[in-house]
Short mmCIF file of C-alpha atoms in Angstrom, two decimals:
data_model
loop_
_atom_site.label_atom_id
_atom_site.label_comp_id
_atom_site.label_asym_id
_atom_site.label_seq_id
_atom_site.Cartn_x
_atom_site.Cartn_y
_atom_site.Cartn_z
CA UNK A 1 7.29 -16.77 25.81
CA UNK A 2 4.03 -15.57 24.67
CA UNK A 3 2.52 -16.62 21.49
CA UNK A 4 -0.78 -17.78 19.81
CA UNK A 5 -1.97 -21.26 20.01
CA UNK A 6 -2.43 -21.65 16.28
CA UNK A 7 1.19 -20.75 15.28
CA UNK A 8 4.82 -21.12 16.47
CA UNK A 9 6.51 -17.90 15.66
CA UNK A 10 9.82 -19.20 16.62
CA UNK A 11 10.50 -21.39 14.00
CA UNK A 12 9.55 -18.67 11.58
CA UNK A 13 12.20 -16.43 13.03
CA UNK A 14 14.91 -18.84 12.90
CA UNK A 15 14.25 -19.33 9.28
CA UNK A 16 14.70 -15.63 8.58
CA UNK A 17 17.97 -15.56 10.80
CA UNK A 18 16.68 -13.97 14.15
CA UNK A 19 17.68 -16.23 16.88
CA UNK A 20 18.44 -16.12 20.41
CA UNK A 21 15.68 -13.64 21.16
CA UNK A 22 14.82 -12.78 24.77
CA UNK A 23 11.05 -13.44 24.43
CA UNK A 24 8.53 -13.31 21.63
CA UNK A 25 5.29 -11.77 21.83
CA UNK A 26 3.14 -13.04 18.94
CA UNK A 27 -0.28 -11.77 17.77
CA UNK A 28 -1.17 -9.83 20.82
CA UNK A 29 -4.25 -7.74 21.48
CA UNK A 30 -4.41 -3.85 21.19
CA UNK A 31 -4.84 -4.03 24.90
CA UNK A 32 -1.75 -6.02 25.56
CA UNK A 33 0.33 -3.80 23.27
CA UNK A 34 -0.69 -0.33 24.93
CA UNK A 35 -0.14 -2.08 28.49
CA UNK A 36 3.42 -3.22 27.52
CA UNK A 37 4.04 0.38 25.87
CA UNK A 38 2.75 2.18 29.22
CA UNK A 39 4.68 -0.40 31.52
CA UNK A 40 7.96 0.30 29.52
CA UNK A 41 7.43 3.96 29.72
CA UNK A 42 7.39 4.30 25.85
CA UNK A 43 4.09 5.86 25.72
CA UNK A 44 1.00 7.29 28.02
CA UNK A 45 -2.87 7.16 27.72
CA UNK A 46 -4.68 10.04 26.94
CA UNK A 47 -8.06 11.07 28.40
CA UNK A 48 -10.13 9.05 25.89
CA UNK A 49 -8.11 5.89 26.45
CA UNK A 50 -5.83 6.22 23.19
CA UNK A 51 -2.16 5.64 23.30
CA UNK A 52 0.10 8.52 22.80
CA UNK A 53 3.81 7.92 21.74
CA UNK A 54 6.62 9.80 20.56
CA UNK A 55 8.45 8.37 17.39
CA UNK A 56 11.78 10.21 18.03
CA UNK A 57 14.09 11.79 15.38
CA UNK A 58 11.76 11.07 12.59
CA UNK A 59 8.27 12.31 12.94
CA UNK A 60 7.74 11.77 9.17
CA UNK A 61 8.69 9.55 6.35
CA UNK A 62 12.48 9.95 4.96
CA UNK A 63 11.89 9.75 1.16
CA UNK A 64 15.42 9.81 0.09
CA UNK A 65 16.45 7.14 2.63
CA UNK A 66 14.07 4.51 0.70
CA UNK A 67 15.75 2.02 -1.48
CA UNK A 68 14.85 -0.66 -3.74
CA UNK A 69 17.22 -3.58 -4.40
CA UNK A 70 18.24 -3.65 -8.08
CA UNK A 71 18.12 -6.94 -9.43
CA UNK A 72 16.84 -8.99 -12.58
CA UNK A 73 13.46 -8.12 -11.22
CA UNK A 74 13.57 -4.31 -10.91
CA UNK A 75 16.61 -3.36 -12.89
CA UNK A 76 14.69 -2.60 -16.27
CA UNK A 77 11.24 -2.09 -14.73
CA UNK A 78 11.50 0.44 -11.92
CA UNK A 79 11.61 4.07 -12.53
CA UNK A 80 14.86 4.95 -10.69
CA UNK A 81 14.48 8.30 -9.23
CA UNK A 82 15.47 10.49 -6.31
CA UNK A 83 12.68 8.41 -4.36
CA UNK A 84 13.35 5.09 -5.96
CA UNK A 85 17.04 4.64 -4.90
CA UNK A 86 18.82 1.79 -5.98
CA UNK A 87 20.90 -0.52 -3.63
CA UNK A 88 22.99 -3.55 -4.59
CA UNK A 89 21.84 -7.04 -3.37
CA UNK A 90 25.30 -7.12 -1.66
CA UNK A 91 24.41 -3.96 0.48
CA UNK A 92 20.99 -5.35 1.22
CA UNK A 93 22.38 -8.78 2.48
CA UNK A 94 24.65 -6.81 4.55
CA UNK A 95 21.78 -4.65 6.23
CA UNK A 96 19.61 -7.71 6.53
CA UNK A 97 22.38 -9.49 8.28
CA UNK A 98 22.75 -6.52 10.68
CA UNK A 99 19.09 -6.13 11.44
CA UNK A 100 18.52 -9.93 12.30
CA UNK A 101 21.81 -10.02 14.53
CA UNK A 102 20.34 -6.78 16.17
CA UNK A 103 17.33 -8.78 17.55
CA UNK A 104 19.68 -11.35 19.44
CA UNK A 105 18.91 -10.97 23.04
CA UNK A 106 16.07 -8.55 22.69
CA UNK A 107 12.04 -8.85 22.93
CA UNK A 108 10.42 -9.30 19.50
CA UNK A 109 7.02 -8.55 18.56
CA UNK A 110 5.35 -10.54 15.69
CA UNK A 111 2.29 -10.23 13.76
CA UNK A 112 0.48 -11.82 10.99
CA UNK A 113 -1.90 -9.94 8.95
CA UNK A 114 -2.54 -9.27 5.29
CA UNK A 115 -3.14 -6.56 2.59
CA UNK A 116 -6.06 -6.02 -0.04
CA UNK A 117 -9.88 -6.49 0.76
CA UNK A 118 -10.42 -8.12 -2.37
CA UNK A 119 -9.14 -11.96 -1.88
CA UNK A 120 -8.01 -12.17 -5.57
CA UNK A 121 -5.29 -9.77 -4.79
CA UNK A 122 -4.39 -10.50 -1.13
CA UNK A 123 -0.88 -10.74 0.35
CA UNK A 124 -0.22 -12.14 3.59
CA UNK A 125 2.43 -10.10 5.85
CA UNK A 126 4.36 -10.97 8.59
CA UNK A 127 5.53 -7.64 10.49
CA UNK A 128 8.57 -7.97 13.03
CA UNK A 129 9.25 -5.13 15.42
CA UNK A 130 11.48 -4.01 18.26
CA UNK A 131 8.62 -1.93 19.86
CA UNK A 132 5.19 -3.18 21.12
CA UNK A 133 3.48 0.29 19.80
CA UNK A 134 4.90 -0.43 16.51
CA UNK A 135 3.14 -3.76 16.46
CA UNK A 136 0.01 -1.95 17.56
CA UNK A 137 0.18 0.30 14.61
CA UNK A 138 0.60 -2.93 12.07
CA UNK A 139 -2.52 -4.36 13.95
CA UNK A 140 -4.39 -1.03 13.17
CA UNK A 141 -3.50 -0.52 9.80
CA UNK A 142 -3.59 -3.88 8.00
CA UNK A 143 -6.19 -6.37 7.58
CA UNK A 144 -6.72 -8.74 10.51
CA UNK A 145 -7.05 -12.57 9.82
CA UNK A 146 -9.18 -14.62 12.10
CA UNK A 147 -7.99 -17.37 14.34
CA UNK A 148 -9.18 -19.92 11.80
CA UNK A 149 -7.21 -18.14 8.97
CA UNK A 150 -4.13 -17.97 11.29
CA UNK A 151 -3.83 -21.90 11.13
CA UNK A 152 -2.58 -22.02 7.42
CA UNK A 153 -1.32 -18.28 6.83
CA UNK A 154 1.94 -18.26 5.15
CA UNK A 155 3.44 -14.84 4.74
CA UNK A 156 4.18 -13.72 1.11
CA UNK A 157 6.20 -10.70 2.70
CA UNK A 158 7.87 -10.13 5.65
CA UNK A 159 8.52 -6.55 7.19
CA UNK A 160 11.23 -6.13 10.00
CA UNK A 161 11.39 -2.93 11.65
CA UNK A 162 14.29 -2.12 14.20
CA UNK A 163 14.69 1.51 15.11
CA UNK A 164 17.71 0.99 16.99
CA UNK A 165 19.52 -0.54 14.34
CA UNK A 166 21.72 1.66 12.46
CA UNK A 167 23.19 1.50 9.16
CA UNK A 168 26.85 2.59 8.35
CA UNK A 169 26.79 4.81 5.08
CA UNK A 170 30.35 4.12 4.45
CA UNK A 171 30.00 0.38 4.29
CA UNK A 172 26.29 -0.25 3.83
CA UNK A 173 25.33 1.91 0.77
CA UNK A 174 23.02 4.16 2.64
CA UNK A 175 22.66 7.90 2.63
CA UNK A 176 22.62 8.10 6.48
CA UNK A 177 22.03 5.94 9.44
CA UNK A 178 18.22 5.35 8.86
CA UNK A 179 17.11 2.99 5.80
CA UNK A 180 14.08 1.34 4.35
CA UNK A 181 14.81 -1.12 2.04
CA UNK A 182 12.27 -3.31 -0.49
CA UNK A 183 13.41 -6.44 -1.79
CA UNK A 184 11.25 -7.65 -4.51
CA UNK A 185 13.13 -10.90 -5.10
CA UNK A 186 13.49 -11.89 -1.64
CA UNK A 187 9.79 -10.46 -0.78
CA UNK A 188 11.16 -8.47 2.40
CA UNK A 189 11.32 -4.80 3.60
CA UNK A 190 13.87 -3.81 6.19
CA UNK A 191 13.59 -0.69 7.99
CA UNK A 192 16.17 0.65 10.59
CA UNK A 193 17.17 3.70 12.32
CA UNK A 194 13.58 5.47 12.45
CA UNK A 195 10.46 4.51 14.60
CA UNK A 196 8.04 6.73 12.52
CA UNK A 197 5.33 3.91 11.83
CA UNK A 198 4.47 5.43 8.45
CA UNK A 199 7.45 3.75 7.10
CA UNK A 200 5.75 0.01 7.39
CA UNK A 201 2.59 1.46 5.87
CA UNK A 202 4.27 3.00 2.82
CA UNK A 203 6.58 0.14 2.61
CA UNK A 204 3.83 -2.20 1.78
CA UNK A 205 2.12 0.56 -0.52
CA UNK A 206 5.26 0.50 -2.59
CA UNK A 207 5.34 -3.04 -3.33
CA UNK A 208 1.68 -3.08 -4.20
CA UNK A 209 2.23 -0.08 -6.49
CA UNK A 210 4.71 -2.41 -8.46
CA UNK A 211 3.08 -5.85 -8.22
CA UNK A 212 -0.68 -4.87 -8.87
CA UNK A 213 -0.16 -2.72 -12.07
CA UNK A 214 2.95 -4.68 -13.53
CA UNK A 215 1.79 -8.27 -13.02
CA UNK A 216 -2.18 -7.90 -12.10
CA UNK A 217 -3.70 -4.91 -14.39
CA UNK A 218 -4.92 -3.22 -11.09
CA UNK A 219 -4.26 0.30 -11.06
CA UNK A 220 -2.93 1.09 -7.54
CA UNK A 221 -4.01 4.49 -6.28
CA UNK A 222 -3.12 6.87 -3.52
CA UNK A 223 -6.53 7.84 -2.62
CA UNK A 224 -9.40 7.76 -0.24
CA UNK A 225 -12.83 6.32 -1.58
CA UNK A 226 -16.49 6.03 -0.23
CA UNK A 227 -19.51 4.98 -1.44
CA UNK A 228 -23.27 6.19 -1.57
CA UNK A 229 -26.60 4.63 -0.77
CA UNK A 230 -27.10 4.18 -4.47
CA UNK A 231 -23.70 2.27 -4.82
CA UNK A 232 -21.90 5.23 -6.23
CA UNK A 233 -18.12 5.37 -5.61
CA UNK A 234 -16.36 8.31 -5.39
CA UNK A 235 -12.43 8.52 -5.07
CA UNK A 236 -10.18 11.28 -3.91
CA UNK A 237 -6.81 11.76 -4.78
CA UNK A 238 -4.42 14.10 -3.05
CA UNK A 239 -1.26 14.75 -1.20
CA UNK A 240 -1.00 14.91 2.52
CA UNK A 241 -2.81 17.67 3.93
CA UNK A 242 -5.40 18.44 1.27
CA UNK A 243 -8.23 16.65 2.75
CA UNK A 244 -8.28 13.09 1.55
CA UNK A 245 -8.94 11.52 4.87
CA UNK A 246 -11.44 14.54 6.00
CA UNK A 247 -13.36 14.58 2.85
CA UNK A 248 -13.98 11.00 2.43
CA UNK A 249 -15.03 10.37 6.21
CA UNK A 250 -18.46 11.62 5.14
CA UNK A 251 -21.53 10.63 7.28
CA UNK A 252 -23.97 10.30 4.37
CA UNK A 253 -21.69 7.73 2.79
CA UNK A 254 -19.99 4.67 3.63
CA UNK A 255 -15.99 4.77 4.04
CA UNK A 256 -14.25 2.40 1.79
CA UNK A 257 -10.78 3.64 2.80
CA UNK A 258 -8.90 6.71 3.57
CA UNK A 259 -5.33 6.46 1.55
CA UNK A 260 -4.61 3.20 -0.58
CA UNK A 261 -6.99 1.50 -3.16
CA UNK A 262 -6.87 -0.80 -6.09
CA UNK A 263 -9.30 0.11 -9.24
CA UNK A 264 -9.92 -3.46 -10.98
CA UNK A 265 -12.26 -3.75 -13.98
CA UNK A 266 -14.92 -4.49 -11.71
CA UNK A 267 -14.40 -2.60 -8.31
CA UNK A 268 -12.30 -0.39 -6.05
CA UNK A 269 -11.00 -1.97 -3.03
CA UNK A 270 -9.25 -0.84 0.07
CA UNK A 271 -5.37 -2.03 0.65
CA UNK A 272 -5.91 -1.65 4.22
CA UNK A 273 -7.71 -2.16 7.52
CA UNK A 274 -7.31 1.06 9.19
CA UNK A 275 -6.86 4.78 8.81
CA UNK A 276 -3.76 7.15 9.25
CA UNK A 277 -5.12 10.43 9.88
CA UNK A 278 -3.32 13.76 10.31
CA UNK A 279 -4.70 15.14 13.70
CA UNK A 280 -3.17 18.57 13.42
CA UNK A 281 -6.14 21.13 14.77
CA UNK A 282 -8.49 18.19 14.72
CA UNK A 283 -11.92 19.04 16.36
CA UNK A 284 -15.09 17.29 16.61
CA UNK A 285 -16.94 20.14 15.09
CA UNK A 286 -14.93 19.91 11.76
CA UNK A 287 -14.13 16.05 11.61
CA UNK A 288 -16.48 14.32 14.15
CA UNK A 289 -15.81 10.78 12.78
CA UNK A 290 -11.92 11.10 13.07
CA UNK A 291 -12.39 12.81 16.63
CA UNK A 292 -14.36 9.95 18.00
CA UNK A 293 -11.94 7.28 16.62
CA UNK A 294 -9.19 8.69 18.94
CA UNK A 295 -10.34 6.26 21.53
CA UNK A 296 -8.76 2.99 23.40
CA UNK A 297 -6.81 0.97 20.74
CA UNK A 298 -5.97 4.08 18.66
CA UNK A 299 -2.34 5.25 18.57
CA UNK A 300 -1.36 8.89 18.39
CA UNK A 301 1.79 10.07 17.40
CA UNK A 302 4.01 13.12 18.46
CA UNK A 303 1.00 15.03 20.09
CA UNK A 304 1.23 17.46 23.12
CA UNK A 305 -1.20 17.66 26.08
CA UNK A 306 -2.64 20.64 27.71
CA UNK A 307 -0.09 21.57 30.39
CA UNK A 308 -0.98 19.21 33.45
CA UNK A 309 -3.54 17.04 31.75
CA UNK A 310 -3.77 14.01 29.61
CA UNK A 311 -5.95 15.79 27.22
CA UNK A 312 -4.65 16.40 23.74
CA UNK A 313 -4.03 20.09 22.56
CA UNK A 314 -4.48 19.13 18.75
CA UNK A 315 -3.40 22.75 17.97
CA UNK A 316 0.19 22.11 19.59
CA UNK A 317 2.70 21.87 16.59
CA UNK A 318 5.84 21.87 18.88
CA UNK A 319 6.98 18.35 17.83
CA UNK A 320 5.55 18.44 14.32
CA UNK A 321 2.63 19.44 12.15
CA UNK A 322 2.57 15.90 10.93
CA UNK A 323 0.69 14.78 14.33
CA UNK A 324 -1.01 11.37 13.15
CA UNK A 325 -3.50 8.65 14.87
CA UNK A 326 -3.88 5.26 13.25
CA UNK A 327 -7.20 3.10 14.22
CA UNK A 328 -8.90 0.09 12.77
CA UNK A 329 -11.24 1.04 10.00
CA UNK A 330 -14.43 -0.16 11.93
CA UNK A 331 -13.87 2.81 14.37
CA UNK A 332 -15.33 4.85 11.66
CA UNK A 333 -19.27 4.16 12.28
CA UNK A 334 -20.24 3.90 8.65
CA UNK A 335 -17.07 2.05 7.24
CA UNK A 336 -17.93 -0.54 4.56
CA UNK A 337 -17.02 -4.06 5.10
CA UNK A 338 -15.75 -5.71 3.27
CA UNK A 339 -14.12 -2.64 2.05
CA UNK A 340 -14.90 -3.09 -1.51
CA UNK A 341 -16.89 -0.72 -3.99
CA UNK A 342 -18.08 -0.69 -7.27
CA UNK A 343 -16.00 1.25 -10.16
CA UNK A 344 -15.97 5.11 -9.29
CA UNK A 345 -18.51 7.60 -10.97
CA UNK A 346 -16.70 10.68 -9.73
CA UNK A 347 -13.05 11.23 -9.34
CA UNK A 348 -11.80 14.15 -7.29
CA UNK A 349 -8.18 15.55 -7.33
CA UNK A 350 -7.47 17.63 -4.11
CA UNK A 351 -5.11 20.54 -3.90
CA UNK A 352 -4.51 22.81 -0.91
CA UNK A 353 -3.39 25.79 -3.26
CA UNK A 354 -1.89 28.26 -0.72
CA UNK A 355 -1.40 30.65 -3.66
CA UNK A 356 -5.02 31.10 -3.47
CA UNK A 357 -5.59 31.19 -7.41
CA UNK A 358 -7.19 27.87 -8.29
CA UNK A 359 -11.07 27.50 -8.33
CA UNK A 360 -12.52 25.66 -5.19
CA UNK A 361 -14.35 23.61 -7.83
CA UNK A 362 -13.67 22.73 -11.30
CA UNK A 363 -14.56 20.28 -14.07
CA UNK A 364 -11.70 18.61 -16.00
CA UNK A 365 -11.68 16.93 -19.49
CA UNK A 366 -9.80 13.55 -19.78
CA UNK A 367 -6.75 15.39 -21.14
CA UNK A 368 -6.71 18.01 -18.13
CA UNK A 369 -7.51 15.19 -15.75
CA UNK A 370 -4.26 12.93 -17.17
CA UNK A 371 -2.36 16.49 -17.13
CA UNK A 372 -3.04 17.03 -13.22
CA UNK A 373 -2.74 13.45 -12.45
CA UNK A 374 0.74 13.41 -13.55
CA UNK A 375 1.53 16.74 -12.04
CA UNK A 376 0.14 15.97 -8.64
CA UNK A 377 0.28 19.50 -7.30
CA UNK A 378 -0.40 21.10 -4.17
CA UNK A 379 1.06 24.31 -2.34
CA UNK A 380 1.95 24.14 1.30
CA UNK A 381 2.67 27.06 3.78
CA UNK A 382 6.31 27.56 3.97
CA UNK A 383 6.41 26.83 7.48
CA UNK A 384 6.55 28.32 11.04
CA UNK A 385 9.39 30.63 10.66
CA UNK A 386 8.66 34.22 11.53
CA UNK A 387 8.07 36.40 8.59
CA UNK A 388 7.86 33.62 5.94
CA UNK A 389 4.42 33.91 4.36
CA UNK A 390 5.36 32.90 0.79
CA UNK A 391 3.77 29.34 -0.20
CA UNK A 392 5.85 26.47 -1.49
CA UNK A 393 4.93 24.45 -4.35
CA UNK A 394 4.69 20.52 -4.33
CA UNK A 395 4.76 18.47 -7.39
CA UNK A 396 4.20 14.68 -6.60
CA UNK A 397 3.49 12.47 -9.71
CA UNK A 398 0.27 10.62 -9.24
CA UNK A 399 -0.20 12.31 -5.88
CA UNK A 400 2.40 9.68 -4.51
CA UNK A 401 5.75 9.72 -6.15
CA UNK A 402 7.66 8.28 -3.29
CA UNK A 403 5.68 5.39 -3.29
CA UNK A 404 5.41 4.73 -7.25
CA UNK A 405 8.05 2.50 -8.54
CA UNK A 406 6.86 2.51 -11.83
CA UNK A 407 6.95 5.50 -14.56
CA UNK A 408 4.30 7.80 -13.85
CA UNK A 409 2.93 7.56 -17.26
CA UNK A 410 2.27 3.76 -16.63
CA UNK A 411 -0.15 4.87 -13.77
CA UNK A 412 -1.70 7.60 -15.83
CA UNK A 413 -2.20 5.53 -18.92
CA UNK A 414 -4.11 3.07 -16.93
CA UNK A 415 -6.17 5.89 -15.15
CA UNK A 416 -6.89 7.29 -18.38
CA UNK A 417 -8.11 4.17 -19.76
CA UNK A 418 -10.60 3.51 -16.67
CA UNK A 419 -11.88 6.84 -16.64
CA UNK A 420 -13.00 6.58 -20.21
CA UNK A 421 -14.16 3.05 -19.86
CA UNK A 422 -16.47 4.14 -16.96
CA UNK A 423 -17.20 7.50 -18.27
CA UNK A 424 -16.30 8.99 -14.76
CA UNK A 425 -16.61 12.70 -14.15
CA UNK A 426 -13.10 14.05 -12.81
CA UNK A 427 -13.49 17.32 -10.70
CA UNK A 428 -10.53 19.35 -9.19
CA UNK A 429 -11.07 20.60 -5.57
CA UNK A 430 -9.13 23.53 -4.12
CA UNK A 431 -9.04 22.83 -0.32
CA UNK A 432 -6.49 25.96 0.12
CA UNK A 433 -6.77 29.64 0.12
CA UNK A 434 -9.15 32.21 -1.37
CA UNK A 435 -9.18 35.94 -1.66
CA UNK A 436 -5.41 36.01 -1.74
CA UNK A 437 -2.39 33.89 -1.10
CA UNK A 438 -1.67 32.52 2.26
CA UNK A 439 -0.97 35.53 4.81
CA UNK A 440 -3.67 37.65 2.97
CA UNK A 441 -6.38 35.44 1.90
CA UNK A 442 -8.40 32.95 3.94
CA UNK A 443 -8.80 29.00 4.02
CA UNK A 444 -11.72 27.87 1.88
CA UNK A 445 -14.29 26.72 4.84
CA UNK A 446 -14.78 22.98 5.01
CA UNK A 447 -18.47 23.38 5.15
CA UNK A 448 -18.10 24.90 1.36
CA UNK A 449 -15.89 22.25 0.09
CA UNK A 450 -18.36 19.58 1.46
CA UNK A 451 -21.15 21.33 -0.30
CA UNK A 452 -19.34 21.40 -3.56
CA UNK A 453 -18.42 17.78 -3.54
CA UNK A 454 -21.92 16.94 -2.61
CA UNK A 455 -23.28 18.72 -5.61
CA UNK A 456 -20.97 16.85 -7.71
CA UNK A 457 -22.04 13.62 -6.22
CA UNK A 458 -25.56 14.25 -6.47
CA UNK A 459 -25.56 15.45 -9.89
CA UNK A 460 -26.90 18.95 -9.27
CA UNK A 461 -23.89 20.60 -11.01
CA UNK A 462 -24.73 18.74 -14.25
CA UNK A 463 -27.61 21.43 -14.43
CA UNK A 464 -25.27 24.26 -13.99
CA UNK A 465 -23.62 26.65 -16.56
CA UNK A 466 -19.93 26.76 -16.50
CA UNK A 467 -17.22 29.17 -17.75
CA UNK A 468 -13.64 28.58 -18.70
CA UNK A 469 -10.74 29.42 -16.46
CA UNK A 470 -8.37 31.50 -18.78
CA UNK A 471 -4.91 30.28 -18.10
CA UNK A 472 -5.62 26.77 -16.88
CA UNK A 473 -8.68 25.74 -18.96
CA UNK A 474 -10.57 24.28 -16.32
CA UNK A 475 -14.47 24.52 -16.48
CA UNK A 476 -15.79 26.61 -13.34
CA UNK A 477 -19.70 26.43 -12.45
CA UNK A 478 -21.43 29.75 -12.25
CA UNK A 479 -23.51 28.52 -9.28
CA UNK A 480 -23.23 25.66 -6.54
CA UNK A 481 -25.95 25.22 -3.72
CA UNK A 482 -24.74 26.04 -0.47
CA UNK A 483 -21.57 28.02 -1.73
CA UNK A 484 -21.44 31.87 -2.49
CA UNK A 485 -21.55 32.40 -6.31
CA UNK A 486 -18.63 34.98 -5.78
CA UNK A 487 -16.39 32.30 -4.21
CA UNK A 488 -16.43 30.10 -7.13
CA UNK A 489 -14.35 32.26 -9.36
CA UNK A 490 -11.21 32.93 -7.51
CA UNK A 491 -10.35 36.05 -9.18
CA UNK A 492 -13.37 37.68 -7.78
CA UNK A 493 -12.20 37.06 -4.42
CA UNK A 494 -9.17 39.13 -4.82
CA UNK A 495 -9.22 42.78 -4.15
CA UNK A 496 -6.12 43.39 -6.39
CA UNK A 497 -7.30 41.73 -9.80
CA UNK A 498 -3.67 42.44 -11.20
CA UNK A 499 -2.01 40.77 -8.28
CA UNK A 500 -4.22 37.67 -9.15
CA UNK A 501 -3.31 37.70 -12.75
CA UNK A 502 0.44 37.67 -11.67
CA UNK A 503 0.07 34.96 -9.45
CA UNK A 504 -1.65 32.70 -11.60
CA UNK A 505 0.92 33.25 -14.51
CA UNK A 506 3.55 32.27 -11.52
CA UNK A 507 1.83 29.11 -10.79
CA UNK A 508 1.13 28.38 -14.69
CA UNK A 509 4.82 28.70 -15.15
CA UNK A 510 5.60 26.41 -12.42
CA UNK A 511 3.03 23.60 -13.76
CA UNK A 512 5.02 23.91 -17.44
CA UNK A 513 8.55 23.61 -15.74
CA UNK A 514 7.54 20.72 -13.72
CA UNK A 515 5.61 18.90 -16.79
CA UNK A 516 8.69 19.14 -19.00
CA UNK A 517 10.18 15.92 -17.57
CA UNK A 518 7.20 13.94 -18.55
CA UNK A 519 6.34 15.64 -21.99
CA UNK A 520 8.18 12.88 -23.78
CA UNK A 521 5.63 10.33 -22.52
CA UNK A 522 2.56 12.22 -22.89
CA UNK A 523 0.38 12.10 -25.82
CA UNK A 524 -1.26 15.23 -27.80
CA UNK A 525 -4.47 15.51 -25.85
CA UNK A 526 -2.61 15.73 -22.22
CA UNK A 527 -0.02 18.07 -23.79
CA UNK A 528 -3.13 20.30 -24.80
CA UNK A 529 -3.92 20.76 -21.46
CA UNK A 530 -0.90 22.83 -20.74
CA UNK A 531 -1.66 26.05 -19.07
CA UNK A 532 -1.89 29.03 -21.36
CA UNK A 533 0.12 32.01 -20.40
#
C-alpha cells in the first residue's frame, strides 16, 4: 500500500464504506501518477512530456445528468431547472452504496486538496478516483496543501469518481447510466459512468456557487481574472470558447485565475489551483503562455497526434472540439500567488457572436450589464456537418447556468450591488465574427481584441467619443488605438447593410424571448435594457 507518512487513508475509506480495496495510492506525485497511467496503457507521453489520455464516451460535461439531492437544505433554496435536477435521498443512498461497493478489490487513488485561495472561505476536499490520471487532474486543478498542512487536514467535502460504475435508470432515479450527484447535507459528490474530468471540477464549483452566496455573502463567478502592475483587477465572464482563459493570460498582467472566482467586500480570489484550458487550434503564436504550459505534469484530454509521431496536432477535431489541458496555475509564468486580487475596476463580458452583429467592444450601463449578465449570450458555430453554416445561439444565465444552484436573479443582484459600490466599468467584448455571420464574415483577430481590452484597462477609451447602437443600446467607441476604426461599428463591416439589419433584428428577438423567463424578477432598470426592435 502506498500512502503518505502523515496520513492513513485506509481508515478514512472505511468510514466512507469503501473497504476491501486492492491498493490505496495516497497523495502521489504527478510523476508517479503519469507513470502509472502510461504503464497501464491508459495514456501516453507527448513530445513535450505532457500526459495525453482519452476520456472515452464522454468528452464533455453532461449537464442533464447532474443531480442535487432534494432535502431540508435544498428543497426551498435551489432553483430547480433542467440543470439542477432533483434526486431523492433514497436514490442517492442507493447510488452511494453502489459506488462504494464498486471499489471492492480495485485499486484506489486518494488525494487531499482544497479550494479557495482566501483562507476565510477555504474548503478541504478529499478526492477518491478509480483512475490515476483523474487524480492527476485533481492535483493540477485544486490547491495543494503542504505536508505540514496534511497532518491535521480534515475533509469538509468528499468527491468519489468511478467511471466504471454505472447507474440503473429504472431503479436509481437517473436519466441514463452516467451520473453526477451533489449532496449538500452529507457534503459529498459522487460521479459515475463518465471519465470526463471536468465533472470533478464543476462539481466543486457547483457547491461553492451555493455555499458562498447563500451563507457567506460572497459572489461566486464563472470568470477569469488578472491584475495589473498598479493593482487594478479585471474579471472576464464568458461561456466556453469565448476567450476567458486566452484573454486573461496576458503577459503584461499577473493571472489570478482562468475560470472560477469569489468576489468579497475587499477582494477577488481564485477557487482553484490550476487551469483547464481548451486547446483546439492552440498555437505558440496566439497563446504562448498556454502553449508553453503543455509540458511534464500537464494532462491533455482527447487530442490527436500527427501521424507516426507523439507531437500533438491541435487542429485535429476527430475526437471532439472540446480538447483540453489541465496544469497547475504556476505553469503560467506570471501567475499571482496567492491568487487573490483587489476588487475589480473593469468587468468584461465575452461573447463569440457567430452572427457577426455585435460590436467588438462596447460600454454597458449598469442596467445593460445586468441584462447581459442574466442573459449570458454567445453564439456558436453549428458544427462540422457538411453544408451547415447557420450559427446557434446559446443563453446561459450568469455565464454558467449548469453550475448555479440558486436563482440567476440572486447572483445578478449581488453583481449589481458590487458593480455600483466599486464603480466598475463594464464592457461587452465580441470575440466572434465581423463582416458577416460565420461562413461569410471572418473571426475578429485576437490581436485586435487584446488591443481593445488594453485600451479599456489603461483608460485610453475614457477620452474617446461614443455612439449608441440603435437596437441594443450599447455605447460604441469611434476610435480605439490599434484597431481599424471601421471595425468598431459592425454594420460598417457588412457589404449588405440590409442583411445586417435583418440579422440584428433576429438576434434581438432571441434575446427578448430568452429573457421572458426572468422578467418577473428583474427591476425597471434591467428591463429598460431590453433591445429595441
